[in-house]
Amino acid sequence: MLEVKARISFGLDLGSTSTKYVAMQDGKILYKHRLPTGWSSKEASLNVKEDLIKNGFSFDDFRCVSTGYGRVSVDYANKNITEITCHAKGAEYLFNEREVAIIDIGGQDTKIIVLEDGQVKDFIMNDKCSAGTGRFLEVMANAMGYDPASLCELARKGKGVKISSMCTVFAESEVIGLAGAGTPKEDIAFGIVESITEKVVSQCRNVPEDFKVFLTGGLCGCPYILESLSNKLGRKVETHEAAMYAGAIGAAVFAEK
């Protein structure tokens, strides 16, 4: 249990798949955690509050900013801010770069955010189709009997297969058909990861060639995703151990202000 007496700030990123949250004081992260969002953003926000209280944080005197898909569901938030703005601020905090491109692969959308002098200069969001998102990978992994991280590592051993369908339903049928035809699992996994990273890279057309590129979101812990993106972009895509919390960190930074 933590004993925190001074005023702290909370940042909540209520995503469609998982809820990430951060407690911050004087610019330092005291605590970070994530929970499944589940069917109710409102319930997820209450679960966050309960977890923070259990870990010694007081809600008697606090500041809170919420962001993400369910940000308006956080009744105790002092303010809610869009995820583009919060992810940009969180990335600046984590990577200490003011001119950088951020690839955020979320559960239901993928965002490409270009920062110039610490401000959002440009962004592209894919929120019309699940291709190139964490949800697409999750569905494909489930169809093959793997978790997403294991599927990505399996893909490293594969080659040669291309998943032509961008629609998740049709792509799942294509994967099942390939498996039924005896295609090696590692080759199918390769095709799945390729289809995701190709879609993401197609959204990076406005990223300046001399900018560093960083990956945030739930897939930043998959080394092969980073490798595939790096190869396709022709430059190294980097990440941070806390990069999946970028939105929540950015929200907490704004809460401190």
PDB file of C-alpha atoms in Angstrom:
ATOM      1  CA  MET A   1       0.000   0.000   0.000  1.00  0.00           C
ATOM      2  CA  LEU A   2       1.247   3.489  -0.857  1.00  0.00           C
ATOM      3  CA  GLU A   3       0.893   6.402   1.522  1.00  0.00           C
ATOM      4  CA  VAL A   4       0.477   9.482  -0.645  1.00  0.00           C
ATOM      5  CA  LYS A   5      -0.325  12.662   1.270  1.00  0.00           C
ATOM      6  CA  ALA A   6       0.539  15.358  -1.274  1.00  0.00           C
ATOM      7  CA  ARG A   7      -1.828  16.293  -4.042  1.00  0.00           C
ATOM      8  CA  ILE A   8      -1.515  14.056  -7.086  1.00  0.00           C
ATOM      9  CA  SER A   9      -2.836  13.993 -10.626  1.00  0.00           C
ATOM     10  CA  PHE A  10      -4.555  11.129 -12.416  1.00  0.00           C
ATOM     11  CA  GLY A  11      -4.694  10.415 -16.120  1.00  0.00           C
ATOM     12  CA  LEU A  12      -7.156   7.867 -17.500  1.00  0.00           C
ATOM     13  CA  ASP A  13      -7.160   6.543 -21.050  1.00  0.00           C
ATOM     14  CA  LEU A  14     -10.465   4.706 -21.395  1.00  0.00           C
ATOM     15  CA  GLY A  15      -9.987   2.747 -24.602  1.00  0.00           C
ATOM     16  CA  SER A  16     -12.388   0.424 -26.376  1.00  0.00           C
ATOM     17  CA  THR A  17     -10.402  -2.643 -25.298  1.00  0.00           C
ATOM     18  CA  SER A  18      -8.395  -1.696 -22.218  1.00  0.00           C
ATOM     19  CA  THR A  19      -8.298   1.146 -19.722  1.00  0.00           C
ATOM     20  CA  LYS A  20      -4.890   2.529 -18.808  1.00  0.00           C
ATOM     21  CA  TYR A  21      -4.349   4.890 -15.906  1.00  0.00           C
ATOM     22  CA  VAL A  22      -1.485   6.740 -14.289  1.00  0.00           C
ATOM     23  CA  ALA A  23      -0.955   8.576 -10.998  1.00  0.00           C
ATOM     24  CA  MET A  24       1.596  11.392 -11.237  1.00  0.00           C
ATOM     25  CA  GLN A  25       3.169  13.861  -8.828  1.00  0.00           C
ATOM     26  CA  ASP A  26       5.644  16.614  -9.678  1.00  0.00           C
ATOM     27  CA  GLY A  27       6.113  15.154 -13.142  1.00  0.00           C
ATOM     28  CA  LYS A  28       6.969  11.687 -11.867  1.00  0.00           C
ATOM     29  CA  ILE A  29       4.872   8.574 -12.419  1.00  0.00           C
ATOM     30  CA  LEU A  30       3.938   7.031  -9.076  1.00  0.00           C
ATOM     31  CA  TYR A  31       1.713   4.252 -10.341  1.00  0.00           C
ATOM     32  CA  LYS A  32       0.432   2.869 -13.615  1.00  0.00           C
ATOM     33  CA  HIS A  33      -1.905   0.004 -14.359  1.00  0.00           C
ATOM     34  CA  ARG A  34      -4.418  -1.242 -16.903  1.00  0.00           C
ATOM     35  CA  LEU A  35      -7.692  -3.141 -16.750  1.00  0.00           C
ATOM     36  CA  PRO A  36     -10.023  -4.534 -19.426  1.00  0.00           C
ATOM     37  CA  THR A  37     -12.612  -1.921 -20.331  1.00  0.00           C
ATOM     38  CA  GLY A  38     -15.351  -4.509 -20.687  1.00  0.00           C
ATOM     39  CA  TRP A  39     -18.831  -3.651 -21.912  1.00  0.00           C
ATOM     40  CA  SER A  40     -19.261  -0.478 -19.811  1.00  0.00           C
ATOM     41  CA  SER A  41     -16.917   2.521 -19.803  1.00  0.00           C
ATOM     42  CA  LYS A  42     -18.727   3.820 -16.728  1.00  0.00           C
ATOM     43  CA  GLU A  43     -18.062   0.603 -14.826  1.00  0.00           C
ATOM     44  CA  ALA A  44     -14.446   0.604 -16.001  1.00  0.00           C
ATOM     45  CA  SER A  45     -13.942   4.114 -14.595  1.00  0.00           C
ATOM     46  CA  LEU A  46     -15.327   3.012 -11.223  1.00  0.00           C
ATOM     47  CA  ASN A  47     -13.007  -0.006 -11.237  1.00  0.00           C
ATOM     48  CA  VAL A  48     -10.082   2.359 -11.802  1.00  0.00           C
ATOM     49  CA  LYS A  49     -11.081   4.515  -8.838  1.00  0.00           C
ATOM     50  CA  GLU A  50     -11.473   1.440  -6.634  1.00  0.00           C
ATOM     51  CA  ASP A  51      -8.025   0.136  -7.603  1.00  0.00           C
ATOM     52  CA  LEU A  52      -6.374   3.500  -6.947  1.00  0.00           C
ATOM     53  CA  ILE A  53      -7.974   3.786  -3.517  1.00  0.00           C
ATOM     54  CA  LYS A  54      -6.852   0.235  -2.677  1.00  0.00           C
ATOM     55  CA  ASN A  55      -3.319   1.288  -3.528  1.00  0.00           C
ATOM     56  CA  GLY A  56      -3.339   4.212  -1.128  1.00  0.00           C
ATOM     57  CA  PHE A  57      -4.376   7.128  -3.343  1.00  0.00           C
ATOM     58  CA  SER A  58      -6.846   9.646  -1.961  1.00  0.00           C
ATOM     59  CA  PHE A  59      -9.638  11.257  -3.964  1.00  0.00           C
ATOM     60  CA  ASP A  60     -10.221  13.988  -1.370  1.00  0.00           C
ATOM     61  CA  ASP A  61      -7.967  16.472  -3.147  1.00  0.00           C
ATOM     62  CA  PHE A  62      -7.033  15.489  -6.675  1.00  0.00           C
ATOM     63  CA  ARG A  63      -6.930  16.501 -10.314  1.00  0.00           C
ATOM     64  CA  CYS A  64      -8.011  14.131 -13.051  1.00  0.00           C
ATOM     65  CA  VAL A  65      -8.090  14.268 -16.847  1.00  0.00           C
ATOM     66  CA  SER A  66      -9.713  11.529 -18.915  1.00  0.00           C
ATOM     67  CA  THR A  67      -9.146  10.662 -22.557  1.00  0.00           C
ATOM     68  CA  GLY A  68      -9.947   7.926 -25.030  1.00  0.00           C
ATOM     69  CA  TYR A  69     -13.074   6.250 -26.324  1.00  0.00           C
ATOM     70  CA  GLY A  70     -14.960   6.427 -23.012  1.00  0.00           C
ATOM     71  CA  ARG A  71     -13.561   9.669 -21.592  1.00  0.00           C
ATOM     72  CA  VAL A  72     -16.961  11.279 -20.984  1.00  0.00           C
ATOM     73  CA  SER A  73     -17.920   8.370 -18.715  1.00  0.00           C
ATOM     74  CA  VAL A  74     -15.463   9.374 -15.987  1.00  0.00           C
ATOM     75  CA  ASP A  75     -17.679  11.301 -13.566  1.00  0.00           C
ATOM     76  CA  TYR A  76     -14.806  12.275 -11.270  1.00  0.00           C
ATOM     77  CA  ALA A  77     -12.640  13.755 -14.048  1.00  0.00           C
ATOM     78  CA  ASN A  78     -12.103  17.505 -13.913  1.00  0.00           C
ATOM     79  CA  LYS A  79     -11.716  17.601 -17.689  1.00  0.00           C
ATOM     80  CA  ASN A  80     -11.681  15.306 -20.708  1.00  0.00           C
ATOM     81  CA  ILE A  81      -9.290  15.824 -23.614  1.00  0.00           C
ATOM     82  CA  THR A  82      -9.100  14.097 -26.997  1.00  0.00           C
ATOM     83  CA  GLU A  83      -6.789  11.126 -27.373  1.00  0.00           C
ATOM     84  CA  ILE A  84      -4.793  12.788 -30.175  1.00  0.00           C
ATOM     85  CA  THR A  85      -3.779  15.613 -27.839  1.00  0.00           C
ATOM     86  CA  CYS A  86      -3.079  13.309 -24.890  1.00  0.00           C
ATOM     87  CA  HIS A  87      -1.097  10.765 -26.905  1.00  0.00           C
ATOM     88  CA  ALA A  88       1.032  13.572 -28.315  1.00  0.00           C
ATOM     89  CA  LYS A  89       1.753  14.954 -24.841  1.00  0.00           C
ATOM     90  CA  GLY A  90       2.427  11.486 -23.434  1.00  0.00           C
ATOM     91  CA  ALA A  91       4.826  10.678 -26.273  1.00  0.00           C
ATOM     92  CA  GLU A  92       6.697  13.929 -25.700  1.00  0.00           C
ATOM     93  CA  TYR A  93       7.011  13.002 -22.005  1.00  0.00           C
ATOM     94  CA  LEU A  94       8.237   9.446 -22.694  1.00  0.00           C
ATOM     95  CA  PHE A  95      10.554  10.047 -25.627  1.00  0.00           C
ATOM     96  CA  ASN A  96      11.714  13.590 -24.804  1.00  0.00           C
ATOM     97  CA  GLU A  97      11.306  14.604 -28.447  1.00  0.00           C
ATOM     98  CA  ARG A  98       9.413  17.628 -29.758  1.00  0.00           C
ATOM     99  CA  GLU A  99       9.675  16.753 -33.458  1.00  0.00           C
ATOM    100  CA  VAL A 100       8.619  13.180 -33.900  1.00  0.00           C
ATOM    101  CA  ALA A 101       6.021  10.890 -35.463  1.00  0.00           C
ATOM    102  CA  ILE A 102       3.915   8.641 -33.260  1.00  0.00           C
ATOM    103  CA  ILE A 103       2.264   5.438 -34.475  1.00  0.00           C
ATOM    104  CA  ASP A 104      -0.433   4.438 -32.003  1.00  0.00           C
ATOM    105  CA  ILE A 105      -2.016   1.066 -32.746  1.00  0.00           C
ATOM    106  CA  GLY A 106      -5.121   0.830 -30.597  1.00  0.00           C
ATOM    107  CA  GLY A 107      -7.856  -1.726 -30.195  1.00  0.00           C
ATOM    108  CA  GLN A 108     -10.264  -0.194 -32.709  1.00  0.00           C
ATOM    109  CA  ASP A 109      -8.228   2.464 -34.522  1.00  0.00           C
ATOM    110  CA  THR A 110      -4.718   3.408 -35.562  1.00  0.00           C
ATOM    111  CA  LYS A 111      -3.438   6.959 -35.229  1.00  0.00           C
ATOM    112  CA  ILE A 112      -0.427   8.551 -36.928  1.00  0.00           C
ATOM    113  CA  ILE A 113       0.472  11.770 -35.103  1.00  0.00           C
ATOM    114  CA  VAL A 114       3.164  14.172 -36.308  1.00  0.00           C
ATOM    115  CA  LEU A 115       4.590  16.545 -33.688  1.00  0.00           C
ATOM    116  CA  GLU A 116       6.471  19.672 -34.654  1.00  0.00           C
ATOM    117  CA  ASP A 117       7.941  21.809 -31.879  1.00  0.00           C
ATOM    118  CA  GLY A 118       5.850  19.798 -29.428  1.00  0.00           C
ATOM    119  CA  GLN A 119       2.570  20.613 -31.173  1.00  0.00           C
ATOM    120  CA  VAL A 120       0.342  18.383 -33.286  1.00  0.00           C
ATOM    121  CA  LYS A 121       1.054  19.368 -36.871  1.00  0.00           C
ATOM    122  CA  ASP A 122      -0.810  16.559 -38.603  1.00  0.00           C
ATOM    123  CA  PHE A 123      -2.604  13.324 -37.818  1.00  0.00           C
ATOM    124  CA  ILE A 124      -4.382  10.499 -39.601  1.00  0.00           C
ATOM    125  CA  MET A 125      -6.805   8.168 -37.873  1.00  0.00           C
ATOM    126  CA  ASN A 126      -8.075   4.890 -39.240  1.00  0.00           C
ATOM    127  CA  ASP A 127     -11.372   4.334 -37.397  1.00  0.00           C
ATOM    128  CA  LYS A 128     -13.556   3.033 -40.246  1.00  0.00           C
ATOM    129  CA  CYS A 129     -12.012  -0.417 -40.577  1.00  0.00           C
ATOM    130  CA  SER A 130     -10.345  -2.731 -38.061  1.00  0.00           C
ATOM    131  CA  ALA A 131      -7.542  -3.646 -40.495  1.00  0.00           C
ATOM    132  CA  GLY A 132      -4.250  -2.472 -39.033  1.00  0.00           C
ATOM    133  CA  THR A 133      -5.545  -2.454 -35.445  1.00  0.00           C
ATOM    134  CA  GLY A 134      -5.120  -4.516 -32.324  1.00  0.00           C
ATOM    135  CA  ARG A 135      -8.608  -5.936 -32.751  1.00  0.00           C
ATOM    136  CA  PHE A 136      -7.703  -7.327 -36.172  1.00  0.00           C
ATOM    137  CA  LEU A 137      -4.655  -9.064 -34.706  1.00  0.00           C
ATOM    138  CA  GLU A 138      -6.681 -10.404 -31.777  1.00  0.00           C
ATOM    139  CA  VAL A 139      -9.340 -11.925 -34.037  1.00  0.00           C
ATOM    140  CA  MET A 140      -6.740 -13.506 -36.326  1.00  0.00           C
ATOM    141  CA  ALA A 141      -4.766 -14.866 -33.364  1.00  0.00           C
ATOM    142  CA  ASN A 142      -7.902 -16.369 -31.827  1.00  0.00           C
ATOM    143  CA  ALA A 143      -8.739 -18.034 -35.136  1.00  0.00           C
ATOM    144  CA  MET A 144      -5.343 -19.747 -35.041  1.00  0.00           C
ATOM    145  CA  GLY A 145      -5.397 -20.603 -31.340  1.00  0.00           C
ATOM    146  CA  TYR A 146      -2.708 -18.123 -30.269  1.00  0.00           C
ATOM    147  CA  ASP A 147      -2.538 -14.956 -28.212  1.00  0.00           C
ATOM    148  CA  PRO A 148      -1.437 -11.854 -30.174  1.00  0.00           C
ATOM    149  CA  ALA A 149       2.116 -11.750 -28.760  1.00  0.00           C
ATOM    150  CA  SER A 150       2.736 -15.434 -29.546  1.00  0.00           C
ATOM    151  CA  LEU A 151       1.350 -15.022 -33.052  1.00  0.00           C
ATOM    152  CA  CYS A 152       3.736 -12.125 -33.701  1.00  0.00           C
ATOM    153  CA  GLU A 153       6.737 -14.196 -32.617  1.00  0.00           C
ATOM    154  CA  LEU A 154       5.542 -17.096 -34.778  1.00  0.00           C
ATOM    155  CA  ALA A 155       5.341 -14.706 -37.747  1.00  0.00           C
ATOM    156  CA  ARG A 156       9.079 -14.092 -37.469  1.00  0.00           C
ATOM    157  CA  LYS A 157       9.647 -17.679 -38.696  1.00  0.00           C
ATOM    158  CA  GLY A 158       7.257 -17.434 -41.653  1.00  0.00           C
ATOM    159  CA  LYS A 159       7.293 -16.124 -45.204  1.00  0.00           C
ATOM    160  CA  GLY A 160       5.481 -15.924 -48.483  1.00  0.00           C
ATOM    161  CA  VAL A 161       1.806 -15.637 -47.502  1.00  0.00           C
ATOM    162  CA  LYS A 162      -0.301 -12.571 -48.251  1.00  0.00           C
ATOM    163  CA  ILE A 163      -3.697 -11.976 -46.619  1.00  0.00           C
ATOM    164  CA  SER A 164      -5.652 -10.153 -49.318  1.00  0.00           C
ATOM    165  CA  SER A 165      -8.833  -9.363 -47.344  1.00  0.00           C
ATOM    166  CA  MET A 166      -8.853  -6.174 -45.294  1.00  0.00           C
ATOM    167  CA  CYS A 167     -12.271  -6.881 -43.779  1.00  0.00           C
ATOM    168  CA  THR A 168     -11.813  -8.765 -40.508  1.00  0.00           C
ATOM    169  CA  VAL A 169     -14.631 -11.229 -41.234  1.00  0.00           C
ATOM    170  CA  PHE A 170     -13.322 -12.116 -44.701  1.00  0.00           C
ATOM    171  CA  ALA A 171      -9.708 -12.183 -43.485  1.00  0.00           C
ATOM    172  CA  GLU A 172     -10.654 -14.644 -40.742  1.00  0.00           C
ATOM    173  CA  SER A 173     -12.279 -16.887 -43.350  1.00  0.00           C
ATOM    174  CA  GLU A 174      -9.151 -16.587 -45.486  1.00  0.00           C
ATOM    175  CA  VAL A 175      -6.952 -17.590 -42.544  1.00  0.00           C
ATOM    176  CA  ILE A 176      -9.166 -20.592 -41.765  1.00  0.00           C
ATOM    177  CA  GLY A 177      -9.030 -21.572 -45.448  1.00  0.00           C
ATOM    178  CA  LEU A 178      -5.240 -21.355 -45.528  1.00  0.00           C
ATOM    179  CA  ALA A 179      -5.010 -23.512 -42.405  1.00  0.00           C
ATOM    180  CA  GLY A 180      -7.387 -26.053 -43.939  1.00  0.00           C
ATOM    181  CA  ALA A 181      -5.218 -26.206 -47.043  1.00  0.00           C
ATOM    182  CA  GLY A 182      -2.215 -27.161 -44.929  1.00  0.00           C
ATOM    183  CA  THR A 183      -0.350 -23.845 -45.084  1.00  0.00           C
ATOM    184  CA  PRO A 184       2.261 -23.748 -42.306  1.00  0.00           C
ATOM    185  CA  LYS A 185       1.102 -21.766 -39.282  1.00  0.00           C
ATOM    186  CA  GLU A 186       4.182 -19.577 -39.274  1.00  0.00           C
ATOM    187  CA  ASP A 187       3.513 -18.530 -42.887  1.00  0.00           C
ATOM    188  CA  ILE A 188      -0.099 -17.642 -42.073  1.00  0.00           C
ATOM    189  CA  ALA A 189       1.096 -15.660 -39.036  1.00  0.00           C
ATOM    190  CA  PHE A 190       3.597 -13.864 -41.274  1.00  0.00           C
ATOM    191  CA  GLY A 191       0.794 -12.906 -43.667  1.00  0.00           C
ATOM    192  CA  ILE A 192      -1.345 -11.571 -40.811  1.00  0.00           C
ATOM    193  CA  VAL A 193       1.390  -9.353 -39.389  1.00  0.00           C
ATOM    194  CA  GLU A 194       2.335  -8.182 -42.879  1.00  0.00           C
ATOM    195  CA  SER A 195      -1.246  -7.124 -43.580  1.00  0.00           C
ATOM    196  CA  ILE A 196      -1.331  -5.091 -40.355  1.00  0.00           C
ATOM    197  CA  THR A 197       1.988  -3.332 -40.799  1.00  0.00           C
ATOM    198  CA  GLU A 198       1.365  -2.641 -44.492  1.00  0.00           C
ATOM    199  CA  LYS A 199      -1.910  -0.930 -43.573  1.00  0.00           C
ATOM    200  CA  VAL A 200      -0.212   1.119 -40.862  1.00  0.00           C
ATOM    201  CA  VAL A 201       2.676   2.178 -43.090  1.00  0.00           C
ATOM    202  CA  SER A 202       0.228   3.269 -45.803  1.00  0.00           C
ATOM    203  CA  GLN A 203      -1.031   5.852 -43.313  1.00  0.00           C
ATOM    204  CA  CYS A 204       2.468   7.271 -42.738  1.00  0.00           C
ATOM    205  CA  ARG A 205       2.718   9.161 -46.019  1.00  0.00           C
ATOM    206  CA  ASN A 206       2.807  12.581 -44.287  1.00  0.00           C
ATOM    207  CA  VAL A 207       5.614  11.669 -41.877  1.00  0.00           C
ATOM    208  CA  PRO A 208       8.745  13.765 -42.661  1.00  0.00           C
ATOM    209  CA  GLU A 209      11.694  11.621 -43.710  1.00  0.00           C
ATOM    210  CA  ASP A 210      14.043  13.035 -41.064  1.00  0.00           C
ATOM    211  CA  PHE A 211      11.666  12.542 -38.128  1.00  0.00           C
ATOM    212  CA  LYS A 212      12.145   9.804 -35.559  1.00  0.00           C
ATOM    213  CA  VAL A 213       9.235   7.370 -35.345  1.00  0.00           C
ATOM    214  CA  PHE A 214       7.927   5.820 -32.148  1.00  0.00           C
ATOM    215  CA  LEU A 215       5.288   3.156 -31.547  1.00  0.00           C
ATOM    216  CA  THR A 216       2.717   3.381 -28.749  1.00  0.00           C
ATOM    217  CA  GLY A 217      -0.368   1.320 -27.961  1.00  0.00           C
ATOM    218  CA  GLY A 218      -0.940  -2.281 -27.033  1.00  0.00           C
ATOM    219  CA  LEU A 219       1.318  -3.770 -29.722  1.00  0.00           C
ATOM    220  CA  CYS A 220       4.444  -1.882 -28.684  1.00  0.00           C
ATOM    221  CA  GLY A 221       5.469  -4.936 -26.655  1.00  0.00           C
ATOM    222  CA  CYS A 222       5.686  -7.101 -29.803  1.00  0.00           C
ATOM    223  CA  PRO A 223       9.272  -6.866 -31.144  1.00  0.00           C
ATOM    224  CA  TYR A 224       8.365  -8.309 -34.538  1.00  0.00           C
ATOM    225  CA  ILE A 225       5.774  -5.560 -35.104  1.00  0.00           C
ATOM    226  CA  LEU A 226       8.542  -3.022 -34.522  1.00  0.00           C
ATOM    227  CA  GLU A 227      10.863  -4.862 -36.920  1.00  0.00           C
ATOM    228  CA  SER A 228       8.239  -5.118 -39.651  1.00  0.00           C
ATOM    229  CA  LEU A 229       7.328  -1.428 -39.375  1.00  0.00           C
ATOM    230  CA  SER A 230      11.013  -0.456 -39.398  1.00  0.00           C
ATOM    231  CA  ASN A 231      11.713  -2.484 -42.520  1.00  0.00           C
ATOM    232  CA  LYS A 232       8.763  -1.028 -44.392  1.00  0.00           C
ATOM    233  CA  LEU A 233       9.445   2.579 -43.379  1.00  0.00           C
ATOM    234  CA  GLY A 234      13.190   2.298 -44.012  1.00  0.00           C
ATOM    235  CA  ARG A 235      14.019   3.705 -40.573  1.00  0.00           C
ATOM    236  CA  LYS A 236      14.083   2.359 -37.049  1.00  0.00           C
ATOM    237  CA  VAL A 237      10.784   2.486 -35.187  1.00  0.00           C
ATOM    238  CA  GLU A 238      11.434   2.752 -31.463  1.00  0.00           C
ATOM    239  CA  THR A 239       9.273   2.389 -28.377  1.00  0.00           C
ATOM    240  CA  HIS A 240       9.360   2.653 -24.579  1.00  0.00           C
ATOM    241  CA  GLU A 241       8.496   0.192 -21.838  1.00  0.00           C
ATOM    242  CA  ALA A 242       5.605   2.466 -20.787  1.00  0.00           C
ATOM    243  CA  ALA A 243       4.502   3.353 -24.331  1.00  0.00           C
ATOM    244  CA  MET A 244       1.141   1.599 -24.031  1.00  0.00           C
ATOM    245  CA  TYR A 245       0.324   4.171 -21.330  1.00  0.00           C
ATOM    246  CA  ALA A 246       1.116   7.193 -23.530  1.00  0.00           C
ATOM    247  CA  GLY A 247      -2.477   8.473 -23.592  1.00  0.00           C
ATOM    248  CA  ALA A 248      -2.902   8.141 -19.830  1.00  0.00           C
ATOM    249  CA  ILE A 249       0.483   9.757 -19.210  1.00  0.00           C
ATOM    250  CA  GLY A 250      -0.437  12.684 -21.422  1.00  0.00           C
ATOM    251  CA  ALA A 251      -3.729  13.059 -19.564  1.00  0.00           C
ATOM    252  CA  ALA A 252      -1.876  13.062 -16.234  1.00  0.00           C
ATOM    253  CA  VAL A 253       0.545  15.733 -17.501  1.00  0.00           C
ATOM    254  CA  PHE A 254      -2.408  17.923 -18.451  1.00  0.00           C
ATOM    255  CA  ALA A 255      -3.995  17.257 -15.055  1.00  0.00           C
ATOM    256  CA  GLU A 256      -0.848  18.545 -13.346  1.00  0.00           C
ATOM    257  CA  LYS A 257      -1.118  21.761 -15.322  1.00  0.00           C
TER     258      LYS A 257
END
